[in-house]
Coordinates of C-alpha atoms in Angstrom, one line a residue:
G918 CA -0.2 -0.1 0.2
A919 CA 0.5 4.0 -0.1
R920 CA 2.8 5.4 2.5
A921 CA 1.5 7.9 4.6
A922 CA 2.6 11.1 4.0
C923 CA 4.7 13.2 6.4
W924 CA 2.6 16.2 6.1
A925 CA -0.6 14.1 6.1
A926 CA -0.8 12.6 9.2
P927 CA 0.3 12.6 12.5
C928 CA 3.7 10.4 12.9
T929 CA 3.5 8.3 16.1
R930 CA 4.5 4.5 17.0
S931 CA 2.5 2.1 14.6
G932 CA 0.5 0.4 17.2
A933 CA 1.2 2.6 20.1
S934 CA -1.0 1.8 23.2
A935 CA -2.6 4.9 24.5
S936 CA -3.5 3.5 27.5
A937 CA 0.5 3.3 28.0
R938 CA 0.7 6.3 27.7
G939 CA -2.3 7.1 30.1
A940 CA -0.5 4.8 32.4
H941 CA 3.1 7.5 32.6
A942 CA 0.7 10.5 32.5
E943 CA 2.5 11.7 36.0
M944 CA 5.8 11.4 34.2
A945 CA 4.2 14.4 31.8
A946 CA 3.7 16.8 34.5
R947 CA 7.2 17.0 35.7
P948 CA 10.2 18.2 33.6
L949 CA 12.7 15.3 32.1
R950 CA 16.3 16.3 31.7
I951 CA 17.6 14.9 28.9
M952 CA 21.5 14.5 26.7
M953 CA 21.3 14.4 23.9
S954 CA 24.5 12.6 21.9
T955 CA 26.2 12.9 18.8
D956 CA 29.7 13.6 16.8
F957 CA 28.1 16.2 14.9
F958 CA 26.6 19.7 16.2
Y959 CA 27.4 23.1 16.5
P960 CA 29.8 24.5 14.8
D961 CA 29.6 22.2 11.6
A962 CA 27.1 23.0 9.1
G963 CA 25.0 20.3 8.5
G964 CA 20.8 18.5 9.0
V965 CA 21.8 16.6 12.1
E966 CA 23.3 19.5 13.6
C967 CA 20.7 21.8 12.6
H968 CA 18.1 18.7 14.0
V969 CA 19.4 18.4 17.3
Y970 CA 19.9 21.8 18.4
S971 CA 16.4 23.2 16.7
L972 CA 15.4 19.8 18.9
A973 CA 17.0 21.0 22.1
Q974 CA 15.1 24.5 21.8
G975 CA 11.7 23.2 21.3
L976 CA 12.1 20.8 24.1
I977 CA 13.6 23.5 26.6
A978 CA 10.6 25.7 25.4
R979 CA 8.6 23.3 26.5
G980 CA 10.2 23.2 30.6
H981 CA 12.9 20.5 30.0
A982 CA 16.3 20.7 30.5
V983 CA 18.2 18.9 27.5
C984 CA 22.2 18.8 27.6
V985 CA 24.6 17.9 24.7
L986 CA 27.4 15.2 24.4
T987 CA 29.5 16.1 21.9
R988 CA 33.1 15.5 20.2
S989 CA 36.0 19.2 20.8
R990 CA 36.4 21.0 17.7
G991 CA 40.0 22.4 18.3
A992 CA 39.6 25.1 20.9
R993 CA 36.4 24.3 21.4
R994 CA 35.8 22.3 24.6
G995 CA 35.2 21.6 27.7
V996 CA 31.4 23.2 28.9
R997 CA 29.9 26.0 26.8
W998 CA 26.0 27.5 27.3
M999 CA 23.9 28.2 24.1
T1000 CA 20.7 29.8 24.0
N1001 CA 18.0 29.4 26.5
G1002 CA 20.1 27.3 28.5
L1003 CA 21.5 24.9 26.9
K1004 CA 24.0 23.3 28.2
V1005 CA 26.9 21.6 25.4
Y1006 CA 29.7 19.0 26.9
Y1007 CA 32.9 19.0 23.9
A1008 CA 34.4 16.0 25.0
P1009 CA 38.2 15.9 24.2
R1010 CA 37.7 12.9 21.3
L1011 CA 40.1 11.9 18.1
E1012 CA 38.5 13.0 14.7
M1013 CA 38.6 10.7 12.0
P1014 CA 38.5 12.3 8.5
W1015 CA 35.3 11.7 8.2
G1016 CA 34.3 13.6 10.5
T1017 CA 33.6 11.1 13.3
S1018 CA 35.4 10.5 17.0
L1019 CA 37.8 7.2 16.6
P1020 CA 35.3 4.8 17.8
T1021 CA 36.5 3.1 20.8
A1022 CA 33.8 0.8 22.3
F1023 CA 33.8 1.4 26.0
G1024 CA 36.1 4.5 25.9
S1025 CA 33.6 7.5 26.4
A1026 CA 31.5 5.0 29.2
A1027 CA 33.7 7.0 31.9
L1028 CA 32.3 10.3 30.4
V1029 CA 28.9 9.6 29.7
R1030 CA 28.7 8.0 33.3
A1031 CA 30.1 10.8 34.8
V1032 CA 27.7 13.9 32.7
A1033 CA 25.2 11.4 33.3
L1034 CA 25.2 11.5 36.8
R1035 CA 26.4 15.7 37.1
E1036 CA 22.9 16.4 35.4
A1037 CA 21.2 13.9 36.8
I1038 CA 19.7 12.5 33.7
D1039 CA 16.2 11.1 32.9
V1040 CA 17.1 9.6 28.7
V1041 CA 19.2 10.0 27.4
H1042 CA 18.6 10.9 22.8
A1043 CA 21.7 9.9 20.6
H1044 CA 21.6 11.2 16.7
Q1045 CA 23.0 9.1 13.6
N1046 CA 23.6 5.7 13.0
C1047 CA 27.4 7.0 11.5
S1048 CA 28.6 8.6 15.1
A1049 CA 30.7 6.7 17.1
L1050 CA 29.8 8.9 20.1
A1051 CA 26.0 8.5 19.3
H1052 CA 26.5 4.2 20.1
E1053 CA 28.9 4.7 22.9
A1054 CA 26.4 7.1 24.6
V1055 CA 23.3 4.3 24.4
H1056 CA 25.9 1.5 25.5
A1057 CA 26.9 3.4 28.6
A1058 CA 23.5 4.4 29.1
R1059 CA 22.0 1.3 29.2
A1060 CA 24.8 -0.2 31.7
L1061 CA 23.1 2.6 34.1
G1062 CA 19.9 1.7 33.7
I1063 CA 18.6 5.3 32.0
P1064 CA 16.1 4.4 29.4
C1065 CA 17.6 5.2 25.6
V1066 CA 16.0 6.9 22.6
F1067 CA 18.4 7.0 19.3
T1068 CA 17.2 8.7 15.9
D1069 CA 18.3 7.5 12.5
H1070 CA 18.7 10.3 9.8
S1071 CA 19.9 8.6 6.9
L1072 CA 19.4 5.6 4.6
F1073 CA 22.0 2.6 4.3
G1074 CA 22.2 0.6 1.8
F1075 CA 22.4 -3.3 2.7
A1076 CA 25.5 -4.9 0.3
D1077 CA 28.8 -2.7 0.4
T1078 CA 31.2 -3.0 3.3
A1079 CA 30.5 0.0 4.8
S1080 CA 26.9 -1.0 4.7
I1081 CA 27.5 -4.2 6.0
L1082 CA 29.3 -3.2 9.2
T1083 CA 27.4 0.6 10.1
N1084 CA 24.5 -2.2 9.8
Q1085 CA 25.4 -5.1 12.5
L1086 CA 26.9 -1.9 14.7
L1087 CA 23.8 -0.6 14.0
R1088 CA 21.6 -4.2 15.4
W1089 CA 24.5 -4.3 18.1
T1090 CA 22.7 -0.8 19.7
L1091 CA 19.1 -0.9 18.8
A1092 CA 19.3 -4.3 20.3
E1093 CA 18.0 -2.9 23.7
I1094 CA 16.5 -0.3 22.6
Q1095 CA 13.8 1.7 24.5
A1096 CA 12.7 3.5 21.2
V1097 CA 13.6 4.4 17.5
V1098 CA 12.5 7.5 15.9
C1099 CA 13.2 7.8 12.0
V1100 CA 12.4 10.9 9.6
S1101 CA 10.3 9.2 7.5
H1102 CA 8.6 5.6 6.8
V1103 CA 10.9 4.7 4.2
S1104 CA 13.4 5.5 6.7
K1105 CA 11.2 3.3 9.0
E1106 CA 11.5 0.6 6.8
N1107 CA 15.2 0.9 6.2
S1108 CA 16.3 1.1 9.9
V1109 CA 13.8 -2.0 10.9
L1110 CA 15.4 -4.1 7.7
R1111 CA 19.1 -3.3 9.0
S1112 CA 18.9 -3.1 12.2
G1113 CA 16.2 -6.1 13.2
V1114 CA 14.7 -3.6 16.2
R1115 CA 11.5 -4.3 16.5
P1116 CA 8.6 -2.2 14.2
E1117 CA 6.0 -1.1 17.1
L1118 CA 9.5 0.5 18.6
V1119 CA 9.8 2.5 16.1
Y1120 CA 8.2 6.1 15.5
V1121 CA 7.6 8.7 12.1
I1122 CA 8.6 12.3 13.1
P1123 CA 9.9 14.2 10.1
N1124 CA 12.2 16.9 10.6
A1125 CA 11.0 20.6 10.5
V1126 CA 11.7 24.1 9.0
D1127 CA 12.4 27.7 10.9
A1128 CA 9.5 29.1 8.4
E1129 CA 10.7 32.5 9.4
Q1130 CA 13.8 32.1 7.9
F1131 CA 12.6 31.4 4.8
A1132 CA 9.9 33.8 3.8
P1133 CA 9.3 34.8 0.3
R1134 CA 10.2 38.2 -0.9
E1135 CA 6.8 39.6 -0.1
A1136 CA 6.5 37.6 3.2
S1137 CA 10.7 39.3 4.9
H1138 CA 10.7 41.5 7.0
S1139 CA 13.4 44.4 7.1
G1140 CA 16.3 43.5 9.8
E1141 CA 17.5 40.8 11.2
R1142 CA 16.2 37.3 11.0
P1143 CA 15.5 34.8 14.5
D1144 CA 18.9 33.3 15.7
S1145 CA 18.0 30.3 15.4
C1146 CA 20.1 27.3 14.2
H1147 CA 22.2 30.4 13.0
G1148 CA 25.3 29.2 11.3
H1149 CA 24.3 25.6 10.4
E1150 CA 23.3 24.4 7.6
S1151 CA 20.5 22.1 7.2
D1152 CA 20.6 19.1 5.0
G1153 CA 20.9 19.3 1.6
Q1154 CA 21.8 23.0 2.1
A1155 CA 25.0 24.2 0.9
D1156 CA 28.3 23.8 2.4
V1157 CA 29.2 27.0 4.2
S1158 CA 32.7 27.9 2.9
S1159 CA 35.3 29.1 5.1
S1160 CA 35.5 32.6 4.6
G1161 CA 31.8 33.4 2.6
E1162 CA 33.0 36.2 0.3
V1163 CA 32.3 34.2 -3.1
A1164 CA 29.0 33.6 -2.2
S1165 CA 28.5 36.8 0.3
S1166 CA 29.5 39.2 -2.8
A1167 CA 27.5 36.9 -5.6
I1168 CA 23.8 37.4 -3.3
D1169 CA 25.1 41.1 -2.6
D1170 CA 25.3 41.7 -7.0
A1171 CA 21.3 40.0 -7.4
G1172 CA 20.2 42.7 -5.0
G1173 CA 20.5 41.2 -1.6
T1174 CA 18.0 39.6 0.8
G1175 CA 14.2 41.3 0.3
T1176 CA 15.4 42.5 -3.2
D1177 CA 12.9 42.2 -5.8
V1178 CA 15.8 41.5 -8.9
S1179 CA 12.6 39.6 -11.1
S1180 CA 11.7 42.9 -12.5
A1181 CA 15.4 43.9 -14.0
D1182 CA 15.9 39.9 -14.9
P1183 CA 14.8 38.5 -18.0
Y1184 CA 15.3 34.5 -17.4
L1185 CA 13.3 33.1 -15.0
T1186 CA 15.7 30.9 -12.4
V1187 CA 16.2 27.4 -11.2
V1188 CA 17.9 27.3 -7.7
V1189 CA 19.6 24.4 -6.9
M1190 CA 21.4 24.6 -3.5
N1191 CA 23.2 21.2 -2.4
R1192 CA 26.8 20.1 -1.5
L1193 CA 28.6 19.1 -4.5
T1194 CA 29.2 15.2 -4.0
Y1195 CA 27.3 12.2 -6.2
R1196 CA 25.0 11.3 -3.5
K1197 CA 23.5 14.6 -4.5
G1198 CA 22.9 14.0 -8.0
V1199 CA 26.0 16.3 -9.4
D1200 CA 26.6 13.2 -12.2
L1201 CA 22.8 13.8 -12.9
L1202 CA 22.7 18.0 -12.6
V1203 CA 25.2 18.4 -15.6
Q1204 CA 23.5 16.3 -17.7
V1205 CA 19.6 18.1 -17.2
V1206 CA 21.6 22.1 -17.0
P1207 CA 22.1 21.8 -20.4
A1208 CA 19.2 19.6 -21.5
V1209 CA 16.9 22.6 -20.0
C1210 CA 18.5 25.4 -21.4
A1211 CA 18.7 23.9 -25.0
S1212 CA 14.9 23.8 -24.6
H1213 CA 14.2 26.7 -22.6
P1214 CA 16.0 29.7 -23.8
G1215 CA 14.4 31.9 -21.4
V1216 CA 16.1 29.9 -17.8
R1217 CA 18.9 30.2 -16.0
F1218 CA 20.3 28.5 -13.0
V1219 CA 21.7 29.6 -10.1
I1220 CA 24.0 26.7 -8.1
G1221 CA 25.2 27.2 -4.8
G1222 CA 27.0 24.8 -2.5
D1223 CA 30.3 23.2 -2.7
G1224 CA 32.2 20.3 -2.9
P1225 CA 34.0 17.6 -5.1
R1226 CA 31.4 17.5 -7.4
R1227 CA 32.1 21.0 -8.8
G1228 CA 34.7 20.8 -11.2
Q1229 CA 32.2 19.0 -13.3
L1230 CA 29.7 21.3 -13.1
E1231 CA 32.8 23.8 -14.0
Q1232 CA 33.5 21.3 -17.2
M1233 CA 29.7 21.8 -18.0
V1234 CA 29.4 25.1 -18.1
E1235 CA 32.4 25.6 -20.4
L1236 CA 31.6 23.1 -22.6
H1237 CA 28.0 24.2 -23.5
G1238 CA 28.8 27.9 -23.2
L1239 CA 26.4 28.5 -20.7
Q1240 CA 28.1 31.4 -18.7
R1241 CA 25.6 33.8 -18.8
R1242 CA 22.8 31.2 -17.6
V1243 CA 24.6 28.9 -15.4
E1244 CA 25.8 31.1 -12.2
L1245 CA 28.1 29.0 -9.5
L1246 CA 27.7 30.8 -6.4
G1247 CA 30.5 28.6 -4.1
G1248 CA 29.7 28.3 -0.4
V1249 CA 26.8 29.5 0.8
R1250 CA 26.2 30.5 4.3
H1251 CA 22.9 29.8 6.1
D1252 CA 21.6 33.1 6.6
D1253 CA 22.2 33.7 3.3
V1254 CA 20.4 30.9 2.0
C1255 CA 16.8 32.4 1.8
S1256 CA 18.7 35.0 -0.4
V1257 CA 19.3 33.0 -2.8
L1258 CA 16.5 31.1 -2.8
N1259 CA 14.2 34.6 -3.4
R1260 CA 16.1 34.6 -6.6
G1261 CA 14.8 31.5 -8.6
R1262 CA 11.0 30.2 -9.4
V1263 CA 11.9 27.3 -9.0
F1264 CA 14.1 24.5 -7.2
L1265 CA 15.5 21.4 -8.4
S1266 CA 17.0 18.7 -6.3
C1267 CA 18.9 15.6 -7.7
S1268 CA 20.0 13.5 -4.7
L1269 CA 20.3 10.1 -5.2
T1270 CA 19.3 9.4 -1.2
E1271 CA 17.4 10.9 0.5
A1272 CA 15.5 10.0 3.6
F1273 CA 13.3 12.9 4.3
C1274 CA 15.5 16.4 2.3
M1275 CA 15.0 19.0 4.7
A1276 CA 16.4 21.6 1.1
V1277 CA 12.4 21.0 -0.1
V1278 CA 10.7 21.7 2.6
E1279 CA 13.2 25.2 2.9
A1280 CA 12.8 25.9 -0.8
A1281 CA 8.6 25.1 -0.6
A1282 CA 8.5 27.5 2.3
A1283 CA 10.1 30.6 0.6
G1284 CA 7.6 30.4 -2.4
L1285 CA 9.6 27.5 -4.7
M1286 CA 8.0 25.2 -7.0
V1287 CA 9.9 22.1 -5.8
V1288 CA 10.8 19.5 -8.5
S1289 CA 13.0 16.5 -7.6
T1290 CA 13.9 13.2 -7.5
R1291 CA 11.8 10.4 -6.5
V1292 CA 14.0 8.7 -3.6
G1293 CA 14.0 7.7 -0.3
G1294 CA 11.3 9.5 1.7
V1295 CA 11.2 12.2 -0.8
P1296 CA 7.8 11.7 -2.1
E1297 CA 6.0 11.9 1.4
V1298 CA 7.8 15.1 2.3
L1299 CA 5.4 17.9 0.2
P1300 CA 1.9 17.2 -1.7
P1301 CA 1.8 17.3 -5.4
D1302 CA 0.5 20.6 -5.8
L1303 CA 4.2 22.4 -4.0
M1304 CA 6.4 19.3 -5.6
L1305 CA 7.1 17.6 -8.6
L1306 CA 8.8 14.1 -8.8
A1307 CA 10.5 12.3 -11.4
E1308 CA 12.8 9.1 -11.5
P1309 CA 16.9 9.3 -10.5
E1310 CA 17.2 10.1 -15.0
A1311 CA 18.4 12.7 -16.8
G1312 CA 15.8 12.7 -19.2
A1313 CA 12.7 12.5 -16.8
L1314 CA 14.4 14.6 -14.4
A1315 CA 15.1 17.9 -17.6
A1316 CA 11.2 17.2 -18.1
A1317 CA 9.7 17.9 -14.8
V1318 CA 12.0 20.7 -14.5
L1319 CA 9.8 22.1 -17.9
E1320 CA 6.7 21.4 -16.0
G1321 CA 7.5 22.8 -13.3
I1322 CA 8.5 26.1 -15.2
E1323 CA 5.2 26.2 -16.0
R1324 CA 3.7 25.7 -13.1
A1325 CA 5.6 27.8 -10.9
H1326 CA 3.6 29.9 -8.1
P1327 CA 2.5 33.6 -8.9
E1328 CA 4.7 36.1 -7.2
T1329 CA 1.1 36.7 -5.5
A1330 CA 0.8 33.0 -4.4
R1331 CA 4.3 32.4 -3.4
A1332 CA 3.0 34.1 0.9
S1333 CA 0.2 31.5 0.6
V1334 CA 2.7 28.8 0.0
H1335 CA 5.0 29.9 2.7
A1336 CA 2.2 29.7 5.6
R1337 CA 1.2 26.0 4.6
V1338 CA 4.5 24.8 4.5
A1339 CA 5.1 26.7 7.9
A1340 CA 1.6 24.9 9.4
M1341 CA 3.2 21.2 7.7
Y1342 CA 6.5 21.6 10.0
S1343 CA 7.2 23.6 13.1
W1344 CA 10.3 22.6 15.5
P1345 CA 7.4 23.1 18.7
D1346 CA 5.1 20.6 17.2
V1347 CA 8.3 17.8 16.6
A1348 CA 9.6 19.1 20.4
K1349 CA 6.1 17.7 21.7
R1350 CA 5.8 13.9 19.3
T1351 CA 9.4 14.0 20.7
E1352 CA 8.7 14.4 24.3
V1353 CA 5.8 11.5 24.0
V1354 CA 8.4 9.2 22.8
Y1355 CA 10.4 9.9 25.9
Q1356 CA 7.6 9.4 28.0
D1357 CA 6.7 5.5 26.6
A1358 CA 10.3 4.8 26.5
L1359 CA 10.3 6.3 30.7
G1360 CA 7.5 4.1 31.0
Q1361 CA 8.8 1.0 30.2
P1362 CA 9.5 -1.8 32.7
R1363 CA 13.5 -1.8 33.7
R1364 CA 15.0 -5.3 32.5
S1365 CA 17.3 -6.9 34.8
L1366 CA 20.8 -8.1 33.4
R1367 CA 19.7 -11.3 32.1
E1368 CA 17.0 -9.9 29.6
R1369 CA 19.6 -7.6 29.1
L1370 CA 22.1 -10.2 27.5
A1371 CA 18.9 -12.4 26.4
C1372 CA 18.3 -8.9 24.1
Y1373 CA 22.0 -9.4 22.6
A1374 CA 22.1 -12.5 21.9
S1375 CA 18.6 -12.7 20.1
V1376 CA 20.9 -10.7 17.0
G1377 CA 21.5 -14.3 16.4
G1378 CA 24.9 -16.6 16.4
F1379 CA 28.3 -15.3 16.9
M1380 CA 27.7 -11.8 16.8
G1381 CA 25.1 -12.0 19.2
V1382 CA 27.1 -14.2 21.6
G1383 CA 29.6 -11.0 21.6
F1384 CA 27.5 -8.4 21.9
A1385 CA 26.0 -10.0 25.1
A1386 CA 29.6 -10.6 25.9
A1387 CA 30.4 -6.8 25.6
A1388 CA 27.5 -5.9 27.9
A1389 CA 28.4 -7.9 30.0
Y1390 CA 31.9 -6.3 30.5
L1391 CA 30.7 -3.2 29.9
H1392 CA 28.4 -3.8 33.5
L1393 CA 31.1 -5.0 35.0
F1394 CA 32.9 -1.7 34.3
M1395 CA 29.9 0.7 35.7
G1396 CA 30.0 -1.6 38.7
A1397 CA 33.8 -1.4 39.6
Y1398 CA 33.3 2.6 39.1
E1399 CA 30.8 2.7 41.1
F1400 CA 32.9 0.9 44.3
F1401 CA 35.9 3.6 43.9
Q1402 CA 33.2 6.3 42.6
P1403 CA 29.8 6.4 44.2
A1404 CA 27.6 8.4 42.8
K1405 CA 25.9 9.7 45.2
R1406 CA 29.8 11.1 45.8
V1407 CA 29.2 13.0 42.2
Q1408 CA 28.5 16.3 42.8
K1409 CA 25.7 17.6 40.8
A1410 CA 25.2 20.3 38.0
R1411 CA 23.3 23.8 38.6
P1412 CA 20.1 24.0 37.6
F1413 CA 20.0 27.1 34.6
Q1414 CA 19.1 29.9 35.9
A1415 CA 16.5 31.0 33.5
Q1416 CA 15.1 34.1 35.2
R1417 CA 18.4 35.5 35.7
Y1418 CA 18.6 34.9 31.8
M1419 CA 16.1 36.7 30.8
R1420 CA 16.8 39.4 32.3
W1421 CA 20.0 39.7 31.3
A1422 CA 18.9 39.2 27.6
A1423 CA 16.1 41.7 28.1
T1424 CA 18.8 44.3 29.2
E1425 CA 21.0 43.5 26.3
L1426 CA 18.2 43.6 23.8
A1427 CA 17.4 47.2 25.4
V1428 CA 21.2 48.9 25.0
E1429 CA 21.0 47.3 21.2
E1430 CA 17.9 49.2 20.4
H1431 CA 19.4 52.4 21.9
M1432 CA 22.1 52.0 19.9

């Protein structure tokens, strides 16, 4: 049967029991203390980074206390505070070339225990399958008896070596998990098949967008946009450049934020914003752009983003003589993404695999007609009148772009499209749904050590025995730590002083207004 659309229906667990949640309604009355763990966080740019930050802010707004455990980045190490009292532990970890910390199996156990005890953590929420710190935090937290939730943000295959190893690691981590969150129904199916987790433990909660940051021209406000996830880049958006000078100059030449460039521009602009990598479909893009330009003389492309495949685009421009019709912006700062989107009428995504694709939501929020490949969870993201889908083939995608040009939203309708997307996806709603997941995870009965080992052994074969042995070792490891450093002797962290922070913020705002 057809999968449910993320925009059309509440995204909850399959077969979720309302009575089970009602039995633990008293838990919902008290604020929770939540630890999020991942290798991917600010100041790095990406979809997971923005998701973790935005979800944390949404949970804080609902009265919960949230801290983030992530790896250090250069001089950024130790404890830092972010907006609204979000506390971040930047742990000293060796970084791998692909952006994660060095996997150590149990090397983070002592650190996770110290943070969990110091912050009196109720639930641990780990993010992203390829994050070593996320997996290690789950294992350490389960050894401490803390319920865990795991969010899988990406789709993985089954045949290549990297996927096989990653899937085995996921089977180990989710063998004794309390709940799993996926960002689309396709992502849920992928995670269940890869990990063997019981489907009734898996929830589907989509990503969201700060719609105010992606307002169309007629809905844009003068002045600064809200400070939400500034410095981050949503998944599928352009990489942040080292200086920002190339992208900023190109944007400024086009009129900047809020400037209607269409009146002086005879071309209809198709915008592409993503990392220039194989997975984002650059090989398709270099075939689609010349085909569309040849079929429609009034179209030009603005391409934002950087990556190892940029050379292919430059060669395509030179080969087909499209210097006046293709503009390569390079890396674009997240704060400038809306300005670039507002230059276009159509947004094109050529991705070969996506669990959700935040880029198409952001483009739709800016009032653009979206054209995308029919891959992964993308068909679930937007209704048909806002997005055209095509198979990941150059001919089909070029035809879809031409149709999208004909169906592009008029300028007068972009504000209503923005309002629709803002109603579909919002971080307060995502935080509310995630809160239900936490309550269900906390409501599950606590397992004995024998039951936990049986869960790991149920993976089967040699791997199951190995997983059970590792869990037993970690249990002994935590017991030794409890003997030498009892939990009652761990100094508790002072709570965030929200009222003092609000008074300080109000004072700073008043000073800025008088300057």
